[in-house]
Amino acid sequence: MSTPKIKAAVEEMVTPFLDENGFELVDVEYVKEGSNWFLRVFVDKDGGIDIDDCGRISEFLTEKLDENDPIPSAYFLDVSSPGAERPLKKAEDVLKAVGKDVFVTTYEPVDGLKEFEGRLLSFENEELVVEIGKKSHTIPYSKVASARLAIIF
């Protein structure tokens, strides 16, 4: 089974449980590092997620993965918080990040830049407005390669 199909299968298995228990699925990764494969499931909830939450989700997901067996080879399962620099994978994530510090990369230059780290002022009409210093940059959502929350010192 291909990596996108594995990710989709895992999302389908875990999403109902997460929804029922007040969690949000942030991302699923299935990656090879060295000689080992890792299935990483990033979850969050209002107020943050703790080790007990991760344990409950991991137990549920382990049982479902054993029942459905979508991954043919050995792998390590890791259920965790996305952390302080949470990725903004969906438009809804970007909308929730308005007013926060973000780091955005683009597929092609916008205002001569491909990296933007600053305050997300708005997300309307498929455009992000990021303020860096005293200058605002309007970035078409279609040009966003990646986005995440940022900790700016």
PDB file of C-alpha atoms in Angstrom, residues 16-117:
ATOM      1  CA  PRO A  16     -14.255   8.969  14.595  1.00  0.00           C
ATOM      2  CA  PHE A  17     -12.540   8.144  17.918  1.00  0.00           C
ATOM      3  CA  LEU A  18     -10.860  11.547  18.030  1.00  0.00           C
ATOM      4  CA  ASP A  19     -14.086  13.392  17.209  1.00  0.00           C
ATOM      5  CA  GLU A  20     -16.022  11.480  19.887  1.00  0.00           C
ATOM      6  CA  ASN A  21     -13.423  12.355  22.505  1.00  0.00           C
ATOM      7  CA  GLY A  22     -12.842  16.023  21.717  1.00  0.00           C
ATOM      8  CA  PHE A  23      -9.514  15.637  19.910  1.00  0.00           C
ATOM      9  CA  GLU A  24      -8.414  17.044  16.575  1.00  0.00           C
ATOM     10  CA  LEU A  25      -6.308  15.190  14.042  1.00  0.00           C
ATOM     11  CA  VAL A  26      -3.528  17.560  12.985  1.00  0.00           C
ATOM     12  CA  ASP A  27      -1.475  15.309  10.727  1.00  0.00           C
ATOM     13  CA  VAL A  28      -0.445  11.757   9.896  1.00  0.00           C
ATOM     14  CA  GLU A  29       3.052  10.926   8.670  1.00  0.00           C
ATOM     15  CA  TYR A  30       4.372   7.602   7.435  1.00  0.00           C
ATOM     16  CA  VAL A  31       8.096   8.026   6.867  1.00  0.00           C
ATOM     17  CA  LYS A  32      11.262   5.987   6.641  1.00  0.00           C
ATOM     18  CA  GLU A  33      14.176   7.146   8.776  1.00  0.00           C
ATOM     19  CA  GLY A  34      17.287   5.075   8.366  1.00  0.00           C
ATOM     20  CA  SER A  35      16.163   1.481   8.170  1.00  0.00           C
ATOM     21  CA  ASN A  36      12.991   2.033  10.239  1.00  0.00           C
ATOM     22  CA  TRP A  37       9.463   3.107   9.275  1.00  0.00           C
ATOM     23  CA  PHE A  38       7.509   5.445  11.549  1.00  0.00           C
ATOM     24  CA  LEU A  39       3.785   6.086  11.660  1.00  0.00           C
ATOM     25  CA  ARG A  40       3.321   9.414  13.434  1.00  0.00           C
ATOM     26  CA  VAL A  41      -0.095  10.700  14.388  1.00  0.00           C
ATOM     27  CA  PHE A  42      -0.255  14.287  15.636  1.00  0.00           C
ATOM     28  CA  VAL A  43      -3.312  15.219  17.698  1.00  0.00           C
ATOM     29  CA  ASP A  44      -4.432  18.223  19.688  1.00  0.00           C
ATOM     30  CA  LYS A  45      -7.373  19.522  21.703  1.00  0.00           C
ATOM     31  CA  ASP A  46      -8.433  22.756  23.323  1.00  0.00           C
ATOM     32  CA  GLY A  47      -6.116  23.363  26.255  1.00  0.00           C
ATOM     33  CA  GLY A  48      -3.468  21.025  24.834  1.00  0.00           C
ATOM     34  CA  ILE A  49      -2.883  17.317  24.888  1.00  0.00           C
ATOM     35  CA  ASP A  50      -1.086  15.340  27.601  1.00  0.00           C
ATOM     36  CA  ILE A  51       0.700  11.998  27.852  1.00  0.00           C
ATOM     37  CA  ASP A  52      -2.449  10.210  29.082  1.00  0.00           C
ATOM     38  CA  ASP A  53      -4.378  11.440  26.031  1.00  0.00           C
ATOM     39  CA  CYS A  54      -1.605  10.187  23.739  1.00  0.00           C
ATOM     40  CA  GLY A  55      -1.651   6.825  25.522  1.00  0.00           C
ATOM     41  CA  ARG A  56      -5.419   6.410  25.086  1.00  0.00           C
ATOM     42  CA  ILE A  57      -5.250   7.304  21.409  1.00  0.00           C
ATOM     43  CA  SER A  58      -2.246   5.030  20.864  1.00  0.00           C
ATOM     44  CA  GLU A  59      -4.037   2.073  22.487  1.00  0.00           C
ATOM     45  CA  PHE A  60      -7.138   2.633  20.356  1.00  0.00           C
ATOM     46  CA  LEU A  61      -5.127   3.041  17.164  1.00  0.00           C
ATOM     47  CA  THR A  62      -2.929   0.011  17.862  1.00  0.00           C
ATOM     48  CA  GLU A  63      -6.052  -2.146  18.174  1.00  0.00           C
ATOM     49  CA  LYS A  64      -7.533  -0.739  14.940  1.00  0.00           C
ATOM     50  CA  LEU A  65      -4.247  -1.147  13.050  1.00  0.00           C
ATOM     51  CA  ASP A  66      -3.992  -4.763  14.220  1.00  0.00           C
ATOM     52  CA  GLU A  67      -7.579  -5.435  13.048  1.00  0.00           C
ATOM     53  CA  ASN A  68      -7.232  -3.765   9.639  1.00  0.00           C
ATOM     54  CA  ASP A  69      -3.497  -4.278   9.006  1.00  0.00           C
ATOM     55  CA  PRO A  70      -2.988  -1.569   6.336  1.00  0.00           C
ATOM     56  CA  ILE A  71       0.794  -1.502   6.756  1.00  0.00           C
ATOM     57  CA  PRO A  72       2.633  -4.554   5.398  1.00  0.00           C
ATOM     58  CA  SER A  73       6.005  -4.039   7.098  1.00  0.00           C
ATOM     59  CA  ALA A  74       7.185  -3.388  10.654  1.00  0.00           C
ATOM     60  CA  TYR A  75       6.923   0.202  11.907  1.00  0.00           C
ATOM     61  CA  PHE A  76       6.968   2.285  15.068  1.00  0.00           C
ATOM     62  CA  LEU A  77       3.758   4.068  16.113  1.00  0.00           C
ATOM     63  CA  ASP A  78       4.128   7.514  17.668  1.00  0.00           C
ATOM     64  CA  VAL A  79       1.104   9.511  18.860  1.00  0.00           C
ATOM     65  CA  SER A  80       1.990  12.998  20.018  1.00  0.00           C
ATOM     66  CA  SER A  81       1.173  16.667  20.187  1.00  0.00           C
ATOM     67  CA  PRO A  82       2.142  18.751  17.166  1.00  0.00           C
ATOM     68  CA  GLY A  83       4.100  20.967  19.566  1.00  0.00           C
ATOM     69  CA  ALA A  84       4.362  24.717  19.916  1.00  0.00           C
ATOM     70  CA  GLU A  85       5.219  25.135  16.236  1.00  0.00           C
ATOM     71  CA  ARG A  86       2.157  23.254  15.064  1.00  0.00           C
ATOM     72  CA  PRO A  87       1.794  22.819  11.293  1.00  0.00           C
ATOM     73  CA  LEU A  88      -1.140  24.599   9.664  1.00  0.00           C
ATOM     74  CA  LYS A  89      -2.239  21.925   7.205  1.00  0.00           C
ATOM     75  CA  LYS A  90      -5.762  23.046   6.339  1.00  0.00           C
ATOM     76  CA  ALA A  91      -7.426  26.378   5.646  1.00  0.00           C
ATOM     77  CA  GLU A  92      -9.305  26.021   8.954  1.00  0.00           C
ATOM     78  CA  ASP A  93      -5.950  25.762  10.768  1.00  0.00           C
ATOM     79  CA  VAL A  94      -4.767  28.987   9.129  1.00  0.00           C
ATOM     80  CA  LEU A  95      -7.997  30.742  10.090  1.00  0.00           C
ATOM     81  CA  LYS A  96      -7.573  29.677  13.743  1.00  0.00           C
ATOM     82  CA  ALA A  97      -4.013  31.080  13.676  1.00  0.00           C
ATOM     83  CA  VAL A  98      -5.064  34.648  12.860  1.00  0.00           C
ATOM     84  CA  GLY A  99      -3.455  36.937  15.439  1.00  0.00           C
ATOM     85  CA  LYS A 100      -0.602  34.511  16.122  1.00  0.00           C
ATOM     86  CA  ASP A 101       2.990  34.339  14.926  1.00  0.00           C
ATOM     87  CA  VAL A 102       3.499  32.096  11.896  1.00  0.00           C
ATOM     88  CA  PHE A 103       6.217  30.878   9.549  1.00  0.00           C
ATOM     89  CA  VAL A 104       5.069  30.505   5.937  1.00  0.00           C
ATOM     90  CA  THR A 105       6.998  29.281   2.890  1.00  0.00           C
ATOM     91  CA  THR A 106       5.778  29.715  -0.674  1.00  0.00           C
ATOM     92  CA  TYR A 107       6.265  27.804  -3.911  1.00  0.00           C
ATOM     93  CA  GLU A 108       7.381  30.968  -5.667  1.00  0.00           C
ATOM     94  CA  PRO A 109       8.422  34.427  -4.491  1.00  0.00           C
ATOM     95  CA  VAL A 110       5.805  36.850  -3.212  1.00  0.00           C
ATOM     96  CA  ASP A 111       7.065  40.414  -2.740  1.00  0.00           C
ATOM     97  CA  GLY A 112      10.509  38.992  -3.548  1.00  0.00           C
ATOM     98  CA  LEU A 113      10.400  36.525  -0.617  1.00  0.00           C
ATOM     99  CA  LYS A 114       9.735  32.805  -0.244  1.00  0.00           C
ATOM    100  CA  GLU A 115       9.814  32.760   3.581  1.00  0.00           C
ATOM    101  CA  PHE A 116       7.654  34.863   5.877  1.00  0.00           C
ATOM    102  CA  GLU A 117       7.901  34.889   9.667  1.00  0.00           C
TER     103      GLU A 117
END
